[in-house]
Coordinates of C-alpha atoms in Angstrom, one line a residue:
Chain A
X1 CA 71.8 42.6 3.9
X2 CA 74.4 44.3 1.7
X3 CA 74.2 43.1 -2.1
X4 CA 77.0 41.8 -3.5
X5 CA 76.4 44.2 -6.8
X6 CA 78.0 46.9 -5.2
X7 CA 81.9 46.7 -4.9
X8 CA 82.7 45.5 -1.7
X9 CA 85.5 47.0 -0.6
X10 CA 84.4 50.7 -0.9
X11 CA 83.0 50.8 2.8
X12 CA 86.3 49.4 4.2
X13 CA 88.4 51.7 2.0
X14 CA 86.2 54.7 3.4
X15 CA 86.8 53.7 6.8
X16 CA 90.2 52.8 6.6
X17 CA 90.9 56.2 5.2
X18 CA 91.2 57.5 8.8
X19 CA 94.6 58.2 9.6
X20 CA 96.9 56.7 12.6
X21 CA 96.4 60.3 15.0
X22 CA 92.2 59.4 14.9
X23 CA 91.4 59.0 18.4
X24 CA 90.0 55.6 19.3
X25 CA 86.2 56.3 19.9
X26 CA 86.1 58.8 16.9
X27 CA 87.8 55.7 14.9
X28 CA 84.7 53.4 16.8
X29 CA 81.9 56.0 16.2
X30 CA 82.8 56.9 12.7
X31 CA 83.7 53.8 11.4
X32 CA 80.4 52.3 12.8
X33 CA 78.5 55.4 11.2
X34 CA 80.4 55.1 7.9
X35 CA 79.0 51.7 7.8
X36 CA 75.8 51.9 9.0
X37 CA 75.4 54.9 6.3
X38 CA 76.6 52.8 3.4
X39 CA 74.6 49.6 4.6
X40 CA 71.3 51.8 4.6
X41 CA 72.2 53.2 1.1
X42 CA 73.1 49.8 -0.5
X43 CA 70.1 48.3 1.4
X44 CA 67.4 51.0 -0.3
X45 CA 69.2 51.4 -3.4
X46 CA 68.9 54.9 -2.7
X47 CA 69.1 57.0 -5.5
X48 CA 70.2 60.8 -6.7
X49 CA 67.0 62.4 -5.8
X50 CA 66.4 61.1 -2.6
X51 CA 69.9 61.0 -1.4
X52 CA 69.7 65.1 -2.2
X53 CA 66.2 65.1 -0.9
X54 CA 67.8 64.4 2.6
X55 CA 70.7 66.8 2.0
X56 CA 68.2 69.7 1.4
X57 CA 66.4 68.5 4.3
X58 CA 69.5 68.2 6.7
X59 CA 70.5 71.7 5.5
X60 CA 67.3 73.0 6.0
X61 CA 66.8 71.8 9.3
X62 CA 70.6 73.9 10.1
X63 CA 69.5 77.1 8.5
X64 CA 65.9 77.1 10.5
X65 CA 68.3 76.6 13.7
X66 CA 69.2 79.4 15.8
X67 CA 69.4 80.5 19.9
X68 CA 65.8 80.0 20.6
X69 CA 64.9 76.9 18.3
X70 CA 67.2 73.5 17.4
X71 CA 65.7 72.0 14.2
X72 CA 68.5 69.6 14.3
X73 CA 67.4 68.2 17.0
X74 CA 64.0 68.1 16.6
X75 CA 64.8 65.9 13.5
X76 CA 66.9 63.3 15.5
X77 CA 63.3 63.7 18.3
X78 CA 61.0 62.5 15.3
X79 CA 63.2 59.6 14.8
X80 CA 63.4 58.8 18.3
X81 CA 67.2 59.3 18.6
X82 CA 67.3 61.7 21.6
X83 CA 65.2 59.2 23.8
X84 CA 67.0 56.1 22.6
X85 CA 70.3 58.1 23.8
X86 CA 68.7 59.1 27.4
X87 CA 68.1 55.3 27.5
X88 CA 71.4 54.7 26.8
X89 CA 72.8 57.5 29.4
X90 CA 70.4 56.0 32.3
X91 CA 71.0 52.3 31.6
X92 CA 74.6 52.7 32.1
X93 CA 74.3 55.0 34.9
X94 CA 71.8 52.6 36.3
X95 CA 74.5 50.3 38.1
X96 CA 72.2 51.2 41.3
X97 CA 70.4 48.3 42.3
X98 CA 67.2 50.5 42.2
X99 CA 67.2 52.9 39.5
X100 CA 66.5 56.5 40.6
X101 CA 63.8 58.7 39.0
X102 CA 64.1 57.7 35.4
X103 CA 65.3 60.2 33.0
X104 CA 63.7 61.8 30.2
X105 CA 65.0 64.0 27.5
X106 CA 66.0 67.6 27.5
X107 CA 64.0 68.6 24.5
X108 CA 64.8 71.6 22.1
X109 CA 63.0 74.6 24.5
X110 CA 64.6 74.5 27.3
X111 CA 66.8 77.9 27.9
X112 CA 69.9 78.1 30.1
X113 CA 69.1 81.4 30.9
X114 CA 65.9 80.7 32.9
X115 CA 65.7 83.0 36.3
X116 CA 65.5 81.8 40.1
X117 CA 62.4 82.5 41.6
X118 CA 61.6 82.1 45.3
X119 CA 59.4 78.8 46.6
X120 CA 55.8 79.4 45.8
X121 CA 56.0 81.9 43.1
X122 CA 53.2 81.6 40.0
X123 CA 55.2 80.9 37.1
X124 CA 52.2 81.5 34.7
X125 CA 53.1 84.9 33.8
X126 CA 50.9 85.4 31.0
X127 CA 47.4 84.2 31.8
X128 CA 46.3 81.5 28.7
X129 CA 43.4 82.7 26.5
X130 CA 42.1 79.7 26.3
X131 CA 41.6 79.1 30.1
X132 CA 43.9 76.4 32.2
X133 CA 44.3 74.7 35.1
X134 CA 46.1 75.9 37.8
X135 CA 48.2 73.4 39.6
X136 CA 50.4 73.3 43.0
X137 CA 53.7 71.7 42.1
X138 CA 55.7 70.9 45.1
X139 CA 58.2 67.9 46.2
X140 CA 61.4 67.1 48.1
X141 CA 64.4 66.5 46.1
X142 CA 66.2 63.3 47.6
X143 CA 69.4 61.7 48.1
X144 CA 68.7 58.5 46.8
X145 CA 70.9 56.3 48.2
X146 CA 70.1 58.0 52.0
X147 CA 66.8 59.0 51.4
X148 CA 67.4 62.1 53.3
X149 CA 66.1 65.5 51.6
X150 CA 68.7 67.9 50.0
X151 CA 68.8 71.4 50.5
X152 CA 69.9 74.1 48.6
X153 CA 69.0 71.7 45.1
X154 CA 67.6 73.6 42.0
X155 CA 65.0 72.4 40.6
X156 CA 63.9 74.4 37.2
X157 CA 61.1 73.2 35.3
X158 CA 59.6 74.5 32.0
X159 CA 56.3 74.4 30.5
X160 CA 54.3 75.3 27.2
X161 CA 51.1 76.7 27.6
X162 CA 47.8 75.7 26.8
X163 CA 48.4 77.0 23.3
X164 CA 50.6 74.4 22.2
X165 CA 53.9 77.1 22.4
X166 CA 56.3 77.6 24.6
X167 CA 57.4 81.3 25.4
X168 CA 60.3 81.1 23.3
X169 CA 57.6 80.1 20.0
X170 CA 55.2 82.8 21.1
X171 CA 55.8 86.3 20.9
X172 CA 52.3 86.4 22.8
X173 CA 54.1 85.5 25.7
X174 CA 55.8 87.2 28.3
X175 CA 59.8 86.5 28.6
X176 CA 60.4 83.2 30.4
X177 CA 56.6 82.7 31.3
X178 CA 56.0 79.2 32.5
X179 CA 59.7 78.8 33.6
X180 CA 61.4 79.0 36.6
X181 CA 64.6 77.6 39.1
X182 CA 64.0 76.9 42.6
X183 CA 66.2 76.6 44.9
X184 CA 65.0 73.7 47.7
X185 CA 64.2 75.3 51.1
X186 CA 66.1 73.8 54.8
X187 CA 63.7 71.1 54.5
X188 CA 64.4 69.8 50.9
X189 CA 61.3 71.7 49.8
X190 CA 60.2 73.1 46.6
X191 CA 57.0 74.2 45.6
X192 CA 55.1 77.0 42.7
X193 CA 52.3 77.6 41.0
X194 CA 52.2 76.4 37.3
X195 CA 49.2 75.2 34.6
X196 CA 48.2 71.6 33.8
X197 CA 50.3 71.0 31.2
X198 CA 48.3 70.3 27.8
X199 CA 48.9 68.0 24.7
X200 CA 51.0 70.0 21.4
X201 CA 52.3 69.7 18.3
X202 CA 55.7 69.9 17.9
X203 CA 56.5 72.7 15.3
X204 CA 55.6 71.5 12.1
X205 CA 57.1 74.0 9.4
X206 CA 60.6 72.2 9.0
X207 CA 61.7 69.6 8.3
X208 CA 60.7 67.4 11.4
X209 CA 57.3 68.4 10.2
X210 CA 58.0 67.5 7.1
X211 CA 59.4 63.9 8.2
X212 CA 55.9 63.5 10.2
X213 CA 53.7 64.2 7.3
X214 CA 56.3 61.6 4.8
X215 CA 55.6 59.2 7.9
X216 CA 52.0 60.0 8.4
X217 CA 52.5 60.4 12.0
X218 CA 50.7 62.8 14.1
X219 CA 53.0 66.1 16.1
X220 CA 51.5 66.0 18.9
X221 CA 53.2 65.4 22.6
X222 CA 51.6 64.0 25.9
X223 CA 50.8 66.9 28.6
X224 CA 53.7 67.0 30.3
X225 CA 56.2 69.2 32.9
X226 CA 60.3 69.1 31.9
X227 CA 62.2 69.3 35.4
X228 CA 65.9 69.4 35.1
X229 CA 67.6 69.1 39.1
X230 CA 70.7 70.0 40.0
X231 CA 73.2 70.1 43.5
X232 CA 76.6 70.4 43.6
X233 CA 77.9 66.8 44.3
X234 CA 74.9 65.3 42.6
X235 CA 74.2 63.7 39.0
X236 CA 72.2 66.1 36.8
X237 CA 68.7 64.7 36.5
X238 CA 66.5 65.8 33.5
X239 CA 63.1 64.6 33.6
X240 CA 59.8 64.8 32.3
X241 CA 56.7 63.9 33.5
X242 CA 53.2 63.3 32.0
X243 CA 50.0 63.6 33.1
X244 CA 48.0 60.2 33.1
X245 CA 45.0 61.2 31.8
X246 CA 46.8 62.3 28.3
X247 CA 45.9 60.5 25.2
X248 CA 48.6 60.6 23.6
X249 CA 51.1 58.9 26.3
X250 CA 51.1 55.8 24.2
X251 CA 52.0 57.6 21.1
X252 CA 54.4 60.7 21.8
X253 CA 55.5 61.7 18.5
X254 CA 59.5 62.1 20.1
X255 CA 59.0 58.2 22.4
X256 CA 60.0 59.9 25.3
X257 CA 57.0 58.7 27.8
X258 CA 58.3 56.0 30.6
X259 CA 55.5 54.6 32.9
X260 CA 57.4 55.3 35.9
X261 CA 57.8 58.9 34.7
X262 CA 53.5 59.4 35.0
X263 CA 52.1 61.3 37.5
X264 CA 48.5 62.2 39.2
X265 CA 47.4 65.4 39.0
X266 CA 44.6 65.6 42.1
X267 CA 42.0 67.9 43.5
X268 CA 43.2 70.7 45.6
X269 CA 41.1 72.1 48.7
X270 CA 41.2 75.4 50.6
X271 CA 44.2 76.9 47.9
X272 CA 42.6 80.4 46.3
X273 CA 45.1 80.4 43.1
X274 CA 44.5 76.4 42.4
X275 CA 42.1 73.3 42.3
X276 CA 44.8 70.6 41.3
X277 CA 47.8 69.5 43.3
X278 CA 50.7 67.4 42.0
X279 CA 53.4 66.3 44.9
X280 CA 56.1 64.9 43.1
X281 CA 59.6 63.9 44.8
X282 CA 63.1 64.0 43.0
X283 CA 65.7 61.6 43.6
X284 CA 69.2 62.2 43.2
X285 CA 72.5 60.3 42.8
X286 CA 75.4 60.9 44.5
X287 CA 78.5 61.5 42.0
X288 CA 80.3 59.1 43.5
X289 CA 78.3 56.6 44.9
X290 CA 80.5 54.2 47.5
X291 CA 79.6 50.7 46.8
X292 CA 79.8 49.5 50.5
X293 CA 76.8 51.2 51.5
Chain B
X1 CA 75.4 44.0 17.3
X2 CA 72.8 45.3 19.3
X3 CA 73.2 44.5 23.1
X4 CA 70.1 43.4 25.3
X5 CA 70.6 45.8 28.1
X6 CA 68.2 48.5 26.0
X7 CA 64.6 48.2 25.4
X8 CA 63.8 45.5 22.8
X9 CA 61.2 47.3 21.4
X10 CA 62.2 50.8 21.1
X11 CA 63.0 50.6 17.5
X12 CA 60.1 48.8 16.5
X13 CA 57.8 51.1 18.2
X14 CA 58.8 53.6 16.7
X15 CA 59.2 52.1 13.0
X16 CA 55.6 51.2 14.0
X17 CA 54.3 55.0 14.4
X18 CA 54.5 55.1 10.4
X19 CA 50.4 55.9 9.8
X20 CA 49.0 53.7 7.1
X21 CA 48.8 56.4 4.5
X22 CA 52.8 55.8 4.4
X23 CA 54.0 55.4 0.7
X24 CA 55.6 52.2 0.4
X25 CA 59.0 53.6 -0.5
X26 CA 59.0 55.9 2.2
X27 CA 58.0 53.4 4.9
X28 CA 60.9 51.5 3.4
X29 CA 63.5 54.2 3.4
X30 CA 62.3 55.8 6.7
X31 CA 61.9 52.3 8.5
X32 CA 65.6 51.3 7.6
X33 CA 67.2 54.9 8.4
X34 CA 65.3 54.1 12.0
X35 CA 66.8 50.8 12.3
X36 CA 70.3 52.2 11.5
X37 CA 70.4 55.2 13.5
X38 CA 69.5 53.2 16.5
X39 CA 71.8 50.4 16.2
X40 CA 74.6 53.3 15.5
X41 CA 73.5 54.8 18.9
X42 CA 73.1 51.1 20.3
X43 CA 76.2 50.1 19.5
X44 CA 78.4 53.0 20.6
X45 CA 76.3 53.6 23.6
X46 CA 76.4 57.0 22.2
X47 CA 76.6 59.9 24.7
X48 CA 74.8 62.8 25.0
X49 CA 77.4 65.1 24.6
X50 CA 78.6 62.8 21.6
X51 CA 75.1 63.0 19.9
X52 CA 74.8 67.1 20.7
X53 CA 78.1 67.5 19.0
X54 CA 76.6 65.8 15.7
X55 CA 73.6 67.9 15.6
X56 CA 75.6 70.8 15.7
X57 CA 77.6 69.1 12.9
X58 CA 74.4 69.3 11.0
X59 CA 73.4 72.1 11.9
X60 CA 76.4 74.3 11.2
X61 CA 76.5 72.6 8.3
X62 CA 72.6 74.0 7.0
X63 CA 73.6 77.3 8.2
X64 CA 77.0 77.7 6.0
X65 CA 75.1 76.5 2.8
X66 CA 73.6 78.8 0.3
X67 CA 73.1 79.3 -3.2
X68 CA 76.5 78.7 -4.1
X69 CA 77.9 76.2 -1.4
X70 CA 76.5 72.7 0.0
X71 CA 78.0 72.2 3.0
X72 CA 75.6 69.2 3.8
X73 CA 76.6 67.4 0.3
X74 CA 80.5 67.8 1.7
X75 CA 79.6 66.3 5.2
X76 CA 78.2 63.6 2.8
X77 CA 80.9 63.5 0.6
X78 CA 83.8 63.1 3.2
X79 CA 81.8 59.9 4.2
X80 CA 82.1 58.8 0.9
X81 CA 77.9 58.7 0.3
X82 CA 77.7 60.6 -2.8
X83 CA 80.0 58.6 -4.5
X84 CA 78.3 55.3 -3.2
X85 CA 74.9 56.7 -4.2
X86 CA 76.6 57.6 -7.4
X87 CA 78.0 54.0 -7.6
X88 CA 74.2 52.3 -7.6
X89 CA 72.7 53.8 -9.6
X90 CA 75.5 53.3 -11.9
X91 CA 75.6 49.6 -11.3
X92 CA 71.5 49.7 -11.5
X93 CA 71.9 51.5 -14.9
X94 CA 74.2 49.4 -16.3
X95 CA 72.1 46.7 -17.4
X96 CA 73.6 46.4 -21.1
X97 CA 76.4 44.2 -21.2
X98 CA 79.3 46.9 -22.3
X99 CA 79.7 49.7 -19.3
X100 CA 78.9 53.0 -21.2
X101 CA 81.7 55.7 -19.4
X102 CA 81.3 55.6 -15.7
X103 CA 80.0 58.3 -13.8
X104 CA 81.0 60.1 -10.9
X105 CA 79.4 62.7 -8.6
X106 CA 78.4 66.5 -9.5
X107 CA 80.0 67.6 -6.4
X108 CA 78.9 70.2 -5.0
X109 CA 80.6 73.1 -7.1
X110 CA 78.5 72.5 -10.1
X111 CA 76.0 75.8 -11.1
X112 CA 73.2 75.1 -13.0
X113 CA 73.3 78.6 -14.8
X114 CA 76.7 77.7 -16.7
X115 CA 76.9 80.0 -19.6
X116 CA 76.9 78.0 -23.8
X117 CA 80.2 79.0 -25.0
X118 CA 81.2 78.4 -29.0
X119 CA 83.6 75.3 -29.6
X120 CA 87.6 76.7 -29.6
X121 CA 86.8 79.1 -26.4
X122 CA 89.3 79.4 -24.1
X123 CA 87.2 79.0 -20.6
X124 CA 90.5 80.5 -18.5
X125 CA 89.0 84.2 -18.6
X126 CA 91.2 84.5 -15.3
X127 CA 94.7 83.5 -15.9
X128 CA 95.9 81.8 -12.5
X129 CA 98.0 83.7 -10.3
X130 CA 100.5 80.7 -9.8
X131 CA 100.9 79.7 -13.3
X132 CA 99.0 77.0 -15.0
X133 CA 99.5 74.5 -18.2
X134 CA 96.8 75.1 -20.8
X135 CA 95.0 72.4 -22.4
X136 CA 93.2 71.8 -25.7
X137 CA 90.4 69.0 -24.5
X138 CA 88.3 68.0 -27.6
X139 CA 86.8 64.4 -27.9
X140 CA 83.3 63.3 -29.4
X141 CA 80.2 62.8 -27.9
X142 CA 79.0 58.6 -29.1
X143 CA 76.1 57.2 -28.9
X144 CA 77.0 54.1 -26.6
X145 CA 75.0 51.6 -28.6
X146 CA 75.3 52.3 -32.6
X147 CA 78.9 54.5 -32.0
X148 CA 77.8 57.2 -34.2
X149 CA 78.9 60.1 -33.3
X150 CA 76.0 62.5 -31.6
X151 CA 75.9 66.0 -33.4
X152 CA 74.0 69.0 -30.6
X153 CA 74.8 67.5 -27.8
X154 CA 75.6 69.0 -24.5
X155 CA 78.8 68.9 -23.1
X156 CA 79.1 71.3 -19.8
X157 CA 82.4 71.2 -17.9
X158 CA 83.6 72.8 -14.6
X159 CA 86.8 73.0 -12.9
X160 CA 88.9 74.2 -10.2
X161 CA 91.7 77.1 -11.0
X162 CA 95.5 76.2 -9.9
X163 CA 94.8 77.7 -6.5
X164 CA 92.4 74.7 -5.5
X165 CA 89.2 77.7 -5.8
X166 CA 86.3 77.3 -8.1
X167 CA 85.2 80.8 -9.2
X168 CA 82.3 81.0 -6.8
X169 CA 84.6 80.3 -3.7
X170 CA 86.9 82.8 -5.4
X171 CA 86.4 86.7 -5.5
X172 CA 89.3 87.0 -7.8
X173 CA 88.2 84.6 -10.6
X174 CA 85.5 86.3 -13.3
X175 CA 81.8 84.6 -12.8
X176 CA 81.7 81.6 -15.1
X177 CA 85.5 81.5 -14.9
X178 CA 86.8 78.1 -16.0
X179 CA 82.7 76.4 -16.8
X180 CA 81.4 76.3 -20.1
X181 CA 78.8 74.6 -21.6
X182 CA 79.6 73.2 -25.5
X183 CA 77.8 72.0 -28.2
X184 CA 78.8 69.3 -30.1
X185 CA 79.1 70.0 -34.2
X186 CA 77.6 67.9 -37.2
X187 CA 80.3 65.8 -36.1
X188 CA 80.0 65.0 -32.9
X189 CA 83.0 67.2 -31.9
X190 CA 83.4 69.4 -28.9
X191 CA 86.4 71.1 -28.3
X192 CA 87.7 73.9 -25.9
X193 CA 91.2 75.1 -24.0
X194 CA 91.4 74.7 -20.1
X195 CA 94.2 74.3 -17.4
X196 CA 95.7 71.3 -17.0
X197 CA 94.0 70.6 -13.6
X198 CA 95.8 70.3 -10.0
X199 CA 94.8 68.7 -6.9
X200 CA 92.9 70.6 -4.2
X201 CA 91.6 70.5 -1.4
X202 CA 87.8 70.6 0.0
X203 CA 86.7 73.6 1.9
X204 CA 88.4 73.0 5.5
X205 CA 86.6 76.3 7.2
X206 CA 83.2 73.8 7.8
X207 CA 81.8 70.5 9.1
X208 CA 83.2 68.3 6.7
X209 CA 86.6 70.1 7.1
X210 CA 86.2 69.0 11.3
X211 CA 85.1 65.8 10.5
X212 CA 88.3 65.2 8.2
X213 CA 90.6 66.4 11.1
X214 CA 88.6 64.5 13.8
X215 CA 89.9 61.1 11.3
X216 CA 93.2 62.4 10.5
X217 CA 92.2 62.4 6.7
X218 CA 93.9 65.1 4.4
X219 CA 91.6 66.9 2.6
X220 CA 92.7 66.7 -1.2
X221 CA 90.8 65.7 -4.3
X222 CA 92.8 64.4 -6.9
X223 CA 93.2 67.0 -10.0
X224 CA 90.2 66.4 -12.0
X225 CA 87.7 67.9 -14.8
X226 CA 83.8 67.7 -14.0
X227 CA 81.6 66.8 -16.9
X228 CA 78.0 66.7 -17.3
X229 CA 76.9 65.9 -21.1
X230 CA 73.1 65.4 -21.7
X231 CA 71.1 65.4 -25.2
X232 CA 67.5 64.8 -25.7
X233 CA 66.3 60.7 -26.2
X234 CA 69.6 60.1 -23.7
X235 CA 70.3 59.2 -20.0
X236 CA 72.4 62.4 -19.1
X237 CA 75.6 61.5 -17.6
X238 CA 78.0 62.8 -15.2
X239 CA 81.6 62.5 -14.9
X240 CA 84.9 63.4 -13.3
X241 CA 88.0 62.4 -15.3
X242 CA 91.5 62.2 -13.2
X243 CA 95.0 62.9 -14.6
X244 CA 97.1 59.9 -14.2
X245 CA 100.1 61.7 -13.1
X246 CA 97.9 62.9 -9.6
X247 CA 99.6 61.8 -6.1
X248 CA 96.2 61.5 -4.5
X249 CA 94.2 59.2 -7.2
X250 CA 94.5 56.3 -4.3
X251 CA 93.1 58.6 -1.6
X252 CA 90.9 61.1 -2.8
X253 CA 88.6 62.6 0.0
X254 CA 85.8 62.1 -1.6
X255 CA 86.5 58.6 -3.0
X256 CA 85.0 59.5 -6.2
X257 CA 88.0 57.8 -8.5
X258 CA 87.4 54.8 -10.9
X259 CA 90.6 53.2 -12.9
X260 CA 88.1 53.7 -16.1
X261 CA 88.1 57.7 -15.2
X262 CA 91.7 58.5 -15.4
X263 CA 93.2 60.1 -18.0
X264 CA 96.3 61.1 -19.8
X265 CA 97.3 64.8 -21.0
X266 CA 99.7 64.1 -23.7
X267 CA 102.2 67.0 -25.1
X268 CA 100.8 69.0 -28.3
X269 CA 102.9 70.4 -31.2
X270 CA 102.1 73.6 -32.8
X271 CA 98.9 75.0 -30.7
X272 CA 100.2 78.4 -29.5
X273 CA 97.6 78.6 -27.0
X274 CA 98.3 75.3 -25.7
X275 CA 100.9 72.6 -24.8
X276 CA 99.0 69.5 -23.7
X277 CA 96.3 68.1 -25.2
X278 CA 93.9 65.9 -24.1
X279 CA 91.3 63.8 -26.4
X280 CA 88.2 62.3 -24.8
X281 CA 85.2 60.7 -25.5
X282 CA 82.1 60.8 -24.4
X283 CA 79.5 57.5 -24.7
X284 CA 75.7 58.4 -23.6
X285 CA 73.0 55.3 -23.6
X286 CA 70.0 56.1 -25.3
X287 CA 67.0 56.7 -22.5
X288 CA 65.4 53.4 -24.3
X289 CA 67.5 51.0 -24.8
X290 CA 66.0 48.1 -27.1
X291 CA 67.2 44.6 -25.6
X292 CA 67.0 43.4 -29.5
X293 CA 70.1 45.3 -31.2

C-alpha cells in the first residue's frame, strides 16, 4: 500500500536504529509497530494537524487517567483492541480440545481492592433510584478438565447500576456497591444477591467519547455481569456475561460480546429479596494441564 | 501477516460500527488505524501484560505533558512519526519542480509566545555555564520563485543552551533565553548572535526516554538550530539546520536530518562578540503558486 513518493528507506532506518542489547520480542513488537505506524501514515497522507490532533488526544486520554478511571484504555476499548487481545490470550490458551468458559475482557472499573463477602450477601448496597431487578446469582466453579467442583475458588464479580455508573463514577453510590469476592463453599458453591444488569454508555467526556462521536458510533454496552475467578493452581478466568434480551449485544461499542458468553436471566419463585434467577457455572483450567488425561 | 487462528471478522466488524454520518476522511483515517492496530496485535499475538504496559506508556506519557512539555509528541518522535508526517507533507508540497528548503519538525520545545527581538540581538541572555562558541547567523529571507529578497518577514529561532536544556526545561536559563523572533529589513536581511549549537539529548525521565532504553537507542539529537519563518501570501516553513561537524547527524533520535539541512559555521574575523559565523538563507513558496512563471 506504501507509495513509492516517500523515501523508502526511512522505516528500515527507524527500525534498524535499535541497538544489539534490544531484547528479541521488544525488537519483534517495535519493529512491527514502527511499521505499522509509518505504513498507516504514508497510507492516509496524514498531515500536521491531524497527526497533532491524535497527540493531544493520546495526551488527553493520560491526563484524564488516574486510580479510579483508565482513559487509556478505554481508547484502545473503542477501537476494539482490548477484545481482539482477550481473543488472542484464549486462542492460544485454548490448546484444550474443548475450550473452557470463554473469556472476556477486564474492562477499565474493575478495582483490586474489592472486599470478600460471605455466600448470599446482597451486594446492591445502594438501592437504584430508578428501580431494578433483583437477581439470585449462584453457580459452581469447575475443574474443567475433571468436572468436579472446586472449593475455596473466588469468584468476584462487579456491576454498574441501573444508572449507567459504576460506584467508582458515582459519588451517589456507596463504596464498592455492586461488588463483591466470594469465596466457593465445600461444595463448589457461590451464590449473592445482585440487580439485572442494564445497558450504559461508556463515559463519554474524553477522548474515547470523542473517538465515538468522530466515528458516529453509539457508547452504549450490552447488560452485562464482569466475573473474574480465581484458585490457587488454576488459570485466572475473567469473564463477562450478557443478558440475552439486551439490544445492544450485536453492537457493543468495546466488541466484547461472545455468544457462548449469553446467559438467561429466569423467573424466581418463593425468594422474598428477588424474582429473577441466573445459575451460571465457571470452569476452570488447571495450570498445568497433563496431556495424557 | 495475519494468521487464521483469530476471528476473520473482528476487524471488519468493527471498522463496520462507523455510523453513516462518518466524514469521509475520518472513516478513512479511523478505518485504517483499526486495520493496523489489529494486525499489530495479530501478528505479535500481543499479550495482555504486553498491551497494559503500552497504555501505561500513553498514559504516563498525557500525564507528564503540560504547557510547556509534550511528552506524547516525543513518544512520537522516538518512532520517528513526526518527522515522517513532516516528510509528506513536504513531498505533497513540493509540487514545483526546484525543492524550496526542506523542512523539518517543530519539535516539541517550540513556544508560541517567543518574544520580536531587533536584528543584531544577542539571544544568549544566559551565558552557558560550560562555555559556548558564539555565532553571528544572518542570511536572507527569498522568495522561492522570483529570488527577491522578502523585506518584514518572520524569522523565529529556538535552540538548546550547551547543557542539552532549552530554557523551559531549565530553571537556570532567563525565559525566552536563546528564542527570538526577527524581522527581516528592506533588504531581506535578518541577523542575530547565538551559540554555536551542541548535541543533546531528549528528555530520558519519561516514556519516550523507556522506550529508547527498551531498543538500546541513545538518546541524542544532533546539534541543531530550529527555524520557523512565515510572512503573509507565503506557506510558512519550518526547519532544523545541522552543523556538519555533529557525531550523531547519521543517528539522530528523532531522525529528523536531511543532507540539504546541514550546515557549516565558518570562522569570522573582527566580530568581538563573535568567532563563527554562519550565513543562511531562507526560500518561502508563495501560498499560490501560478503554474505559468
Amino acid at each position: 500500500m506504501t507509495t513509492p513518493r516517500f523515501d523508502p528507506r526511512f522505516t528500515e532506518n527507524v527500525i534498524n536504529a535499535m541497538g544489539p542489547n534490544t531484547s528479541p520480542r521488544i525488537r519483534q513488537v517495535m519493529g512491527s509497530l514502527i511499521r505499522h505506524v509509518h505504513d498507516f501514515a504514508r497510507e492516509n497522507e496524514l498531515t500536521v494537524d491531524e497527526w497533532m490532533a491524535g497527540v493531544k488526544l493520546l495526551n488527553w486520554a493520560g491526563q484524564m487517567s488516574d486510580d479510579k478511571r483508565n482513559e487509556g484504555q478505554l481508547v484502545c476499548d473503542v477501537l476494539g483492541l482490548e477484545s481482539l487481545v482477550d481473543e488472542i490470550t484464549f486462542t492460544l490458551a485454548g490448546e484444550a480440545k474443548d475450550a473452557p468458559t470463554a473469556t472476556a475482557i477486564l474492562g477499565p472499573f474493575f478495582r483490586a481492592d474489592t472486599p470478600y463477602r460471605p455466600n448470599g450477601t446482597d451486594i446492591v448496597l445502594t438501592k437504584p433510584k430508578g428501580g431494578g431487578e433483583m437477581v439470585f446469582m449462584h453457580g459452581h466453579v469447575i475443574d474443567f478438565r475433571t468436572k468436579k467442583p472446586l472449593a475455596g475458588a473466588d469468584v468476584e464479580v462487579w456491576q454498574a447500576s441501573t444508572n449507567g455508573l459504576y460506584e467508582q463514577q458515582d459519588p451517589e453510590q456507596a463504596e464498592h456497591n455492586l461488588r463483591g469476592k466470594f469465596k466457593t463453599d465445600e461444595e463448589g458453591r457461590y451464590y449473592f444477591y445482585c440487580l439485572r444488569p442494564t445497558p450504559y454508555p461508556i463515559p463519554n467526556d474524553g477522548p474515547s467519547g470523542k473517538l465515538l462521536t468522530l466515528m458516529d458510533r453509539h457508547p452504549f454496552r450490552p447488560a452485562h455481569i464482569h466475573i473474574l475467578a480465581t484458585k490457587e493452581g488454576y488459570r485466572p478466568l475473567t469473564t463477562q456475561i450478557f443478558d440475552r434480551q439486551d439490544k445492544y449485544l450485536d453492537n457493543d461499542s468495546v466488541f466484547a460480546v461472545k455468544d457462548s458468553l449469553i446467559v438467561d436471566f429466569v423467573p424466581l419463585k418463593n425468594d422474598p429479596h428477588a424474582s429473577l434467577e441466573l445459575e451460571y457455572d465457571v470452569k476452570l483450567v488447571a495450570d498445568a494441564v497433563s496431556n495424557d488425561v
